[in-house]
Coordinates of C-alpha atoms (C1' of nucleotides) in Angstrom, one line a residue:
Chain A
X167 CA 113.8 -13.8 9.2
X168 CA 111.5 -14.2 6.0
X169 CA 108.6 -16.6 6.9
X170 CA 108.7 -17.9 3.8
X171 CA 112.8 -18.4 2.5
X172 CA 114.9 -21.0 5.1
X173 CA 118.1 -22.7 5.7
X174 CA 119.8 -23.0 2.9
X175 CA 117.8 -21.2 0.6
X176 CA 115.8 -24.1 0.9
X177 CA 117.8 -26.9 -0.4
X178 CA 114.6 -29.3 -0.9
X179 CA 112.1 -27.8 1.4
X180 CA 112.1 -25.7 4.4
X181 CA 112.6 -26.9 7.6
X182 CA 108.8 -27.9 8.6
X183 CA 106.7 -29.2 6.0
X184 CA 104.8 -30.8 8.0
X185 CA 103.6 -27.2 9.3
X186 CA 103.4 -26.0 6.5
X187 CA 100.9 -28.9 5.1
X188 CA 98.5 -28.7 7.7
X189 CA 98.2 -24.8 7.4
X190 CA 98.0 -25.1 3.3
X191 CA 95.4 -27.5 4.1
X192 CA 93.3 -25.3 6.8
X193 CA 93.3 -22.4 4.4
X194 CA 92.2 -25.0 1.3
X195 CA 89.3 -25.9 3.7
X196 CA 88.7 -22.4 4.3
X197 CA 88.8 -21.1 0.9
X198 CA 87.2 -24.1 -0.8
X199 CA 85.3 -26.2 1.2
X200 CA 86.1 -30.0 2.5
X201 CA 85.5 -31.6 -1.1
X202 CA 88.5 -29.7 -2.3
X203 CA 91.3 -30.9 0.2
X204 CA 93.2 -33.1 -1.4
X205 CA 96.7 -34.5 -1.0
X206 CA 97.8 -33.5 -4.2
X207 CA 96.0 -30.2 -4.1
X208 CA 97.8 -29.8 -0.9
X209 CA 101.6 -30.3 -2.0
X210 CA 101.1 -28.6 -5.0
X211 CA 100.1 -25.4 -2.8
X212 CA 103.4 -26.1 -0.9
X213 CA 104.9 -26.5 -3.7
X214 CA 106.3 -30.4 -3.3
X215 CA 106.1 -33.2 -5.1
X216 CA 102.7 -35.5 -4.9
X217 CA 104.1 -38.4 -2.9
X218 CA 106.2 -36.0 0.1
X219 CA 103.4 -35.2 2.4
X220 CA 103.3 -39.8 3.2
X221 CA 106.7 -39.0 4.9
X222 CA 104.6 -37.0 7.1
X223 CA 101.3 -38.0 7.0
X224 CA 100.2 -41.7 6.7
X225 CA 97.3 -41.0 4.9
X226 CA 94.8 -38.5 3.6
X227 CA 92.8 -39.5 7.0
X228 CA 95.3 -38.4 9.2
X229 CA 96.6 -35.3 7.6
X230 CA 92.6 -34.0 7.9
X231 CA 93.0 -35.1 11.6
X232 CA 95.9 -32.4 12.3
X233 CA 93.6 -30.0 10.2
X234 CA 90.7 -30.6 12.6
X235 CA 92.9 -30.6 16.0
X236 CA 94.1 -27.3 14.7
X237 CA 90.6 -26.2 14.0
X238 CA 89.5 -27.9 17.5
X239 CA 91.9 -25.4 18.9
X240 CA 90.4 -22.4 17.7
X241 CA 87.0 -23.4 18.7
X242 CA 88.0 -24.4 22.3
X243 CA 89.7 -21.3 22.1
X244 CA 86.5 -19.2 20.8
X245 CA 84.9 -20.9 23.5
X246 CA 87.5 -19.9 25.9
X247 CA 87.0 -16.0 25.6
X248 CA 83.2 -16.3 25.1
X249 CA 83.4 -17.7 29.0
X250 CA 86.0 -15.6 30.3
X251 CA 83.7 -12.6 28.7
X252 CA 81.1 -13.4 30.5
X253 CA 81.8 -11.3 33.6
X254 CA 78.7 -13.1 35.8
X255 CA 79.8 -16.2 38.1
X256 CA 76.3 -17.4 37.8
X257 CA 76.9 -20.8 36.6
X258 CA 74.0 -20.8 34.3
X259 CA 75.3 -17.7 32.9
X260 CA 78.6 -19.4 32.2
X261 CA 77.7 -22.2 31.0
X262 CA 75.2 -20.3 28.4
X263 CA 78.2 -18.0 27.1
X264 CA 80.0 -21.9 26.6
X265 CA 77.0 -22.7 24.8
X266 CA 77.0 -19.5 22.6
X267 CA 80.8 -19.3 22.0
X268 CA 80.3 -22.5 20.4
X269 CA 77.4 -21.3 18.5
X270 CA 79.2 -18.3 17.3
X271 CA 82.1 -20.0 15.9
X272 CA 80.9 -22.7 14.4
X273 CA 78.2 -20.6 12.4
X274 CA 81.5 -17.8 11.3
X275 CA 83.8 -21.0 10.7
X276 CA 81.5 -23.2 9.2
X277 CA 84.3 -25.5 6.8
X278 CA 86.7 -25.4 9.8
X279 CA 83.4 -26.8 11.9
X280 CA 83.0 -29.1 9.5
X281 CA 86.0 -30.8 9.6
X282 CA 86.6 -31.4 13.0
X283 CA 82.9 -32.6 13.1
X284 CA 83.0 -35.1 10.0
X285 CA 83.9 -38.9 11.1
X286 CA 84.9 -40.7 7.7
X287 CA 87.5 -38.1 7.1
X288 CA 89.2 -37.5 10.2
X289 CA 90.5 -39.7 12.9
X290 CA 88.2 -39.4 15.7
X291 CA 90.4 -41.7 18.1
X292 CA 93.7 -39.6 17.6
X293 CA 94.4 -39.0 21.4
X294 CA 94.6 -35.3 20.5
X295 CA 90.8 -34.9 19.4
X296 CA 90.0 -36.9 22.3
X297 CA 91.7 -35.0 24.8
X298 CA 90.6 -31.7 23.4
X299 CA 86.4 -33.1 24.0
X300 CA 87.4 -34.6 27.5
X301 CA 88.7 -31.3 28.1
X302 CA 85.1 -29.0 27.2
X303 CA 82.7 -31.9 28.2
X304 CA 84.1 -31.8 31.4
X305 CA 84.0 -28.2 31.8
X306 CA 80.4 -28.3 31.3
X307 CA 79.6 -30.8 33.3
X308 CA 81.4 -28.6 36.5
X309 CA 79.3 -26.0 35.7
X310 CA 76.4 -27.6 35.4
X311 CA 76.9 -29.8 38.8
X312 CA 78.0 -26.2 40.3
X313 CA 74.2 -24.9 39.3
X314 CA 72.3 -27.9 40.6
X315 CA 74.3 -27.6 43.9
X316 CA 72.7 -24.2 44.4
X317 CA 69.2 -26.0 43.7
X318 CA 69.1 -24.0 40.2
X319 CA 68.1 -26.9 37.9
X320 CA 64.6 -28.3 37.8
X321 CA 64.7 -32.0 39.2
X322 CA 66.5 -34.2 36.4
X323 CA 70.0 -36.3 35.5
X324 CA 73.2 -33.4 35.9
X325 CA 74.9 -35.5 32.8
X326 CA 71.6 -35.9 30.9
X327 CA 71.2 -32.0 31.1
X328 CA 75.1 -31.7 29.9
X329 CA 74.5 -33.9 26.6
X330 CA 70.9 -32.3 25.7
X331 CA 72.7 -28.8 25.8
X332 CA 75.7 -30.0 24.3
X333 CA 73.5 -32.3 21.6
X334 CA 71.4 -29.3 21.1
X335 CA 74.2 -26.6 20.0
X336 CA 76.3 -29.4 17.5
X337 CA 72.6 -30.6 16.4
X338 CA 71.7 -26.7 15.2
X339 CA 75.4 -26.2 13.9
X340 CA 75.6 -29.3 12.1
X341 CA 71.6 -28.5 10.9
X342 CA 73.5 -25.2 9.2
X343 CA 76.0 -26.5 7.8
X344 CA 74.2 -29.6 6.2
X345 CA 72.0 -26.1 5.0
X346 CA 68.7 -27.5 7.3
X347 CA 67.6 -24.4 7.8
X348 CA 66.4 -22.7 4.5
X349 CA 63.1 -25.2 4.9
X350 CA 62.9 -23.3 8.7
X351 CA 60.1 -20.9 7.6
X352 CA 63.0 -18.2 8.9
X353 CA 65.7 -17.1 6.1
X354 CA 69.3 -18.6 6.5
X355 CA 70.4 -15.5 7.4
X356 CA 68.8 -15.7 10.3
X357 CA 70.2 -19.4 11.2
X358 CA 72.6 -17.9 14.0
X359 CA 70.5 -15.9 15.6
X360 CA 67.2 -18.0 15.8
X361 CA 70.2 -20.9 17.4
X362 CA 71.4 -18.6 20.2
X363 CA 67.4 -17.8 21.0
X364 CA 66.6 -21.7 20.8
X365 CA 69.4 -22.1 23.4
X366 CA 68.7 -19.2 25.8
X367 CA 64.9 -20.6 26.0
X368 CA 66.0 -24.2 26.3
X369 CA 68.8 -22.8 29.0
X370 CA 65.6 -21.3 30.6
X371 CA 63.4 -24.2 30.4
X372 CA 65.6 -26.3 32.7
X373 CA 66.2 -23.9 35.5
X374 CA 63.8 -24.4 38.3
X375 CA 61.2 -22.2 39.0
X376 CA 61.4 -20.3 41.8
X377 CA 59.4 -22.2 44.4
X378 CA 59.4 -25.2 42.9
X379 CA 61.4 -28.5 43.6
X380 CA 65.0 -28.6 42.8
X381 CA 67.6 -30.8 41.5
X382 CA 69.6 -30.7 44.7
X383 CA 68.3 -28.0 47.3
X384 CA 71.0 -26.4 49.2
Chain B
X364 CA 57.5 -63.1 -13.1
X365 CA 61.0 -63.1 -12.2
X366 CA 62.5 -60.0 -10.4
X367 CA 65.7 -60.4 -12.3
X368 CA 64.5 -61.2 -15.7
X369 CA 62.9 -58.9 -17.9
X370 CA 61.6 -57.9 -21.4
X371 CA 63.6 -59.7 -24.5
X372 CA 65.8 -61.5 -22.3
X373 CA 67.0 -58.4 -21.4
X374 CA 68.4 -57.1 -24.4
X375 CA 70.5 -54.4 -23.3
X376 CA 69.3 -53.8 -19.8
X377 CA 65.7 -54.8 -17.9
X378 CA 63.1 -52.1 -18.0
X379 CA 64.3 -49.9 -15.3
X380 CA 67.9 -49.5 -14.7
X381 CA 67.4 -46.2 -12.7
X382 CA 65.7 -47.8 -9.9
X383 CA 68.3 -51.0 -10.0
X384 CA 71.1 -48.2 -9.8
X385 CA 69.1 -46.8 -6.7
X386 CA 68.7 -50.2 -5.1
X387 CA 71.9 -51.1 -5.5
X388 CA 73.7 -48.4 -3.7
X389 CA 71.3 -48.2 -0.9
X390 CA 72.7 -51.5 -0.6
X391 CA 76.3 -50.6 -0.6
X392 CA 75.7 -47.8 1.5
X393 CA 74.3 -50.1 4.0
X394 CA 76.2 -52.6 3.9
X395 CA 80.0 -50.5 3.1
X396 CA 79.4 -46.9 4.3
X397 CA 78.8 -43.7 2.3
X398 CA 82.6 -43.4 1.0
X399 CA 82.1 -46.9 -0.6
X400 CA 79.7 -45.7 -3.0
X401 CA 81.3 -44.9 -6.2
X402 CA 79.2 -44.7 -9.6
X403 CA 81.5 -47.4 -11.0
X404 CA 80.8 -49.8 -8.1
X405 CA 77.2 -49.1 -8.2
X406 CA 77.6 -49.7 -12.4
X407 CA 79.2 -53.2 -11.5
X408 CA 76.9 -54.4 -9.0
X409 CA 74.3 -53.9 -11.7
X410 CA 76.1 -55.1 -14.3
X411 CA 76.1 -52.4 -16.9
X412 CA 79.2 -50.4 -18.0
X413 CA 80.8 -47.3 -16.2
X414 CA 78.9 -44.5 -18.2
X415 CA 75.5 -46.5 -17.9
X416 CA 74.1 -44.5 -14.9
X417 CA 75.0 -41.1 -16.7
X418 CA 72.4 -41.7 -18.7
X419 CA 69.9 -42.0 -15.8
X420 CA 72.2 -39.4 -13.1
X421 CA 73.4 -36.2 -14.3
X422 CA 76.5 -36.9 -11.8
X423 CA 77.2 -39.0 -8.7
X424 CA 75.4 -36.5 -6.1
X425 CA 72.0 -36.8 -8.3
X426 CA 72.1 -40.6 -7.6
X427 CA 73.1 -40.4 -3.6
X428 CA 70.1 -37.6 -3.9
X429 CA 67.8 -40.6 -4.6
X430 CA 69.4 -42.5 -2.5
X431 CA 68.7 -39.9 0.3
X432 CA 64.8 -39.4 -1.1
X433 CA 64.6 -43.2 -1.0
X434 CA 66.1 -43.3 2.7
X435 CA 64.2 -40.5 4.2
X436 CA 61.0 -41.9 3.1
X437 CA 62.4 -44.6 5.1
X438 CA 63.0 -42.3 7.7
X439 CA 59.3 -40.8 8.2
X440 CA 57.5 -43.8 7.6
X441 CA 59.4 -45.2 11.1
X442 CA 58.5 -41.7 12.5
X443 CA 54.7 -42.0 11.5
X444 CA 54.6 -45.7 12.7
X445 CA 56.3 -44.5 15.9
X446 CA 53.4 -41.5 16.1
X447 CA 50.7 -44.0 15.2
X448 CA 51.9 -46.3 18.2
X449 CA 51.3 -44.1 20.6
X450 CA 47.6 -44.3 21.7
X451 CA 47.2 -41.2 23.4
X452 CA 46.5 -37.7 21.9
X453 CA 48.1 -35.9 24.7
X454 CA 49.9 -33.6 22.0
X455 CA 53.4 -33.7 24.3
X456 CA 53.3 -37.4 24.1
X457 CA 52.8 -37.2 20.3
X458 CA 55.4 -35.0 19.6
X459 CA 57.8 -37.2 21.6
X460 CA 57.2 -39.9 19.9
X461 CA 58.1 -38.4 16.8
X462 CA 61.5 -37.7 18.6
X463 CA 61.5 -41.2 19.9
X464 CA 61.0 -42.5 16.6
X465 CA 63.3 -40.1 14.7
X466 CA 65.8 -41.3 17.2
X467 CA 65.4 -44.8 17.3
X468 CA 65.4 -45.1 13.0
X469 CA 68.6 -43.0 13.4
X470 CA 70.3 -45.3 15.8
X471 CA 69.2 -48.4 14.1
X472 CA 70.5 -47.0 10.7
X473 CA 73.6 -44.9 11.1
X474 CA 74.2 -45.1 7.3
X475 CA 71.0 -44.2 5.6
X476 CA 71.0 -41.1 8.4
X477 CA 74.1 -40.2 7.4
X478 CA 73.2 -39.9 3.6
X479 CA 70.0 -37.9 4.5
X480 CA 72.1 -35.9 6.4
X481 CA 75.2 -34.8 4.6
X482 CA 75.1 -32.5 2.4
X483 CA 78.4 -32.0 0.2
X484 CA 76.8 -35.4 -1.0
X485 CA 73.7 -34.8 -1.9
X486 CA 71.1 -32.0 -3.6
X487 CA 69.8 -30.6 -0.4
X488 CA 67.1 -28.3 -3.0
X489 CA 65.9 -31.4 -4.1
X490 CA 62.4 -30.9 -4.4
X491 CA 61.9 -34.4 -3.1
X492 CA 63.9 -33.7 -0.1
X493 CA 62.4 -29.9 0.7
X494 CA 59.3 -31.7 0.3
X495 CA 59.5 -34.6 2.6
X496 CA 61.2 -32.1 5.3
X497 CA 58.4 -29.4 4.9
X498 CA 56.0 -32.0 6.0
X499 CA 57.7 -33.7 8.9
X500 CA 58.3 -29.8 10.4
X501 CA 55.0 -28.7 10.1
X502 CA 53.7 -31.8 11.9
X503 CA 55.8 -30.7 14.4
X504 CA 54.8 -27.7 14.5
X505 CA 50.8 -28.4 14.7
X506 CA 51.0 -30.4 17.8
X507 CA 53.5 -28.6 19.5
X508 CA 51.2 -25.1 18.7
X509 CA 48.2 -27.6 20.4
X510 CA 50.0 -28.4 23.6
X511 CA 50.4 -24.7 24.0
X512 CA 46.9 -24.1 23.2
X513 CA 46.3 -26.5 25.8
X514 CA 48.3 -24.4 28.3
X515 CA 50.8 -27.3 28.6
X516 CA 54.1 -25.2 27.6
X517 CA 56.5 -23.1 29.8
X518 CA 56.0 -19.9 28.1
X519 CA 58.2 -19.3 25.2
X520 CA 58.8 -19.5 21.4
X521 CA 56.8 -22.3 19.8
X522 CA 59.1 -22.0 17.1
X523 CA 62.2 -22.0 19.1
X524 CA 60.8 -25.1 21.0
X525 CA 60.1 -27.2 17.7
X526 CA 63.3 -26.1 16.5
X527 CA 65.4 -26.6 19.3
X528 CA 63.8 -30.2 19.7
X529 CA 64.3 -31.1 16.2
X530 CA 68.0 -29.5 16.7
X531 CA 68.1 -32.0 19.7
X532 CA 67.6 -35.1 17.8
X533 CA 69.1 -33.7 14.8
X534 CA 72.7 -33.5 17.2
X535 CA 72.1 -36.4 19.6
X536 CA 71.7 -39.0 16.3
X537 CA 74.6 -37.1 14.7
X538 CA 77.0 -37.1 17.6
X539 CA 76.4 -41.0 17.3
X540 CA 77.7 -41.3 14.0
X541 CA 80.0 -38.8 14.0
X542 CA 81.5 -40.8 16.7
X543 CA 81.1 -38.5 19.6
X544 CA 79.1 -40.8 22.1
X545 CA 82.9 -42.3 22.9
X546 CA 84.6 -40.0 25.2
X547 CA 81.1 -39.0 27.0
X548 CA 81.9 -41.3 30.5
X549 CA 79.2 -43.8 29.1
X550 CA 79.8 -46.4 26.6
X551 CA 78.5 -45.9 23.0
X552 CA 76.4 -49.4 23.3
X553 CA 74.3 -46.8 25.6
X554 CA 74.1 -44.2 23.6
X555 CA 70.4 -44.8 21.9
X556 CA 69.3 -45.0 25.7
X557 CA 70.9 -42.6 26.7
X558 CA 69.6 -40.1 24.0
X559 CA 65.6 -41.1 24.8
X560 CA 66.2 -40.0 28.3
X561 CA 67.8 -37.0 27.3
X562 CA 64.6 -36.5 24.9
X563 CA 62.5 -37.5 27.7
X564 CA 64.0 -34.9 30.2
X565 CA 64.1 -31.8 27.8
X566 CA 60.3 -32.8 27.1
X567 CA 59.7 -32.3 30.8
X568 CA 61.9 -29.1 31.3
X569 CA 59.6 -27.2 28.4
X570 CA 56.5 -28.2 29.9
X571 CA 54.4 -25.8 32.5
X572 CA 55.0 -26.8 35.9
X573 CA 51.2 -27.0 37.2
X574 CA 50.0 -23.6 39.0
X575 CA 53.0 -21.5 36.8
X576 CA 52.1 -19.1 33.7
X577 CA 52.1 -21.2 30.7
X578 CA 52.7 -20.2 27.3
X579 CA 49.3 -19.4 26.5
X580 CA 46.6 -20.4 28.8
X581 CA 43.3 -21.7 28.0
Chain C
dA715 C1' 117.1 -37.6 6.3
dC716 C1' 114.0 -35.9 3.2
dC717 C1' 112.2 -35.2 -1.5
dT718 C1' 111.3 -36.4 -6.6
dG719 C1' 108.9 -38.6 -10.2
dA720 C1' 107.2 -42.4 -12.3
dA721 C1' 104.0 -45.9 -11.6
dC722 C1' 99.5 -48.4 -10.1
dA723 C1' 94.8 -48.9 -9.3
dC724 C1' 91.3 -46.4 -8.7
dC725 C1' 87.6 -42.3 -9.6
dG726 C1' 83.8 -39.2 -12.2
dT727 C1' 82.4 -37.9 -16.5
dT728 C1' 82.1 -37.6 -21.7
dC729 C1' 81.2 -39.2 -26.1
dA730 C1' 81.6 -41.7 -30.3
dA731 C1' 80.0 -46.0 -31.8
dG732 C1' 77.2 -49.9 -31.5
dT733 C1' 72.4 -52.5 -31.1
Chain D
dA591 C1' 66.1 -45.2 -27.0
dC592 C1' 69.5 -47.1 -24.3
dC593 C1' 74.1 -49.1 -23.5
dT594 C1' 79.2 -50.0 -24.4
dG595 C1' 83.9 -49.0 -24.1
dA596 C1' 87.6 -46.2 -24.8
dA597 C1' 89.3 -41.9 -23.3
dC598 C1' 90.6 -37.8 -20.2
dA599 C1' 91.7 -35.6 -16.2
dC600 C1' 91.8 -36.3 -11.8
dC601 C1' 92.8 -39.1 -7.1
dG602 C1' 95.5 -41.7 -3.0
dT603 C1' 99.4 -44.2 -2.3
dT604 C1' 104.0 -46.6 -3.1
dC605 C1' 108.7 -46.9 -4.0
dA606 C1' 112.9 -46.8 -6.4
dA607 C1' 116.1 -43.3 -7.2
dG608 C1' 118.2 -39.0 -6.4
dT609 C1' 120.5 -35.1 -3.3

DNA sequence: ACCTGAACACCGTTCAAGT
DNA sequence: ACCTGAACACCGTTCAAGT
């Protein structure tokens, strides 16, 4: 089967616009930035008429919304390996290689980070966005409680530790991508790898030193 | 002298349309949201005709540029207050109070933070803005090098710690209007407090626990 | 059942012409 | 010197009409 000829030889359109939209749409992100997705830009790529992506789509807003749960995929899939990877059961460890996946991708997908991080054009309260953060938040959070049960974590709120880290890695990929870091002293260039440092000291700076008071001593 | 009237009756226009057009969608932004803020609304509100502000904006990102200069002004004047306010000179309890009030302007003005940080809307190599930025990082710097000076740091980057607190703030106030304080198990009404403790614990984790190696010890 | 194509009310931006 | 107002090429979205 051709990927691209169908039933019919295609009497109006293919079987799966729909499909097709979001993935015209995901590579006009890629290829051209956020500003550049628009509807009409969109069909025109697929080839339709302005108005047919609205039998599919109720709106601009919730086309972007399938383009950023598609993109949310691929992060929580970056994310995915970067922990699997990590060979150590350390949950420090584990939770650091979350923390660094994140990083990674967001700084080689930076339009594709953008849209599933950019309110006012996506649909943050689409169940399928919601369920993909519920799904990585609490993964973090396991981790985390799994460190300060082994007394790893200097004294200090389990969920207040979660949402620094996790504030921490979107703060420094959002400061990228809204280009914050060219005032930084260090060259842009450098952006990713001056982020994975920042994290790796911060992930230091809350583990407990040996001998000191923990979280939750064994 | 009236604030609306001007020279002549205002023959065409007052003196200083520029700074009305500024005014105006500072307004708008406040009051609608970035996406409400088209040079044609901004024209109306003034009164003047659609291709009036050209003559003052070379385009619609050099106005929200000027918006963003006007608002981050804004922006550091809360953080100076905020610095001013606190009486000590402990140079840890300055520098959280830069966060505090960083966070706290953010909270209390989701719209103007949103135009100071968003590029794709604004000139980010704005003089004006490069400038402003420049200043409120090296602040950061200064006392954050004196509390490590003062032996008061974990050792560790300085620059990685300024950096990673900024990126802290930078995320947590982000996260907010992005939307993302929702699905974290406590309800968004909480999320200003909750981001001040967050601040307040990461403060604690980078400092020297008393009798351990500090940065750099006096 | 799905798509076309014209239509409407918006934009940003330009530029002659007015005062 | 500064503004108007018409114009152009775009949008998002709707909806009758086509197949």
């Amino acid at each position: 089967m051709s990927s691209e000829a169908s039933p019919e030889e295609r009497g109006y359109h293919h079987g799966d616009l729909r499909r097709s939209l979001v993935a015209a749409a995901l590579q006009l992100v890629e290829e051209q930035g956020l500003e550049a997705v628009s509807v009409r830009e969109v069909a025109r790529r697929v080839g339709v008429s302005p108005g047919a992506p609205f039998r599919h789509f109720e709106n601009r807003t919730a086309l972007l919304t399938a383009v950023a749960e598609e993109a949310q995929d691929r992060l929580l899939q970056a994310v995915e390996d970067s922990r699997r990877q990590q060979a150590s059961n350390d949950p420090l460890e584990v939770f650091h290689a979350i923390g660094d996946g994140f990083l990674r991708w967001a700084f080689a997908n930076p339009a594709h980070f953008l849209v599933v991080s950019t309110r006012s054009v996506i649909d943050y309260d689409s169940p399928g966005l919601r369920e993909r953060n519920d799904g990585l938040r609490a993964t973090m959070r396991q981790w985390m409680e799994q460190a300060a049960a082994q007394g790893r974590l200097k004294p200090g709120d389990i969920d207040r530790y979660v949402l620094g880290l996790r504030g921490l890695v979107y703060g420094l990929a959002r400061m990228h991508i809204d280009g914050q870091f060219a005032s930084w002293g260090r060259p842009p260039q450098h952006a990713l790898e001056d982020s994975l440092a920042v994290l790796d000291q911060f992930m230091l700076a809350i583990q407990a030193s040996p001998g000191s008071p923990a979280s939750s001593p064994p």
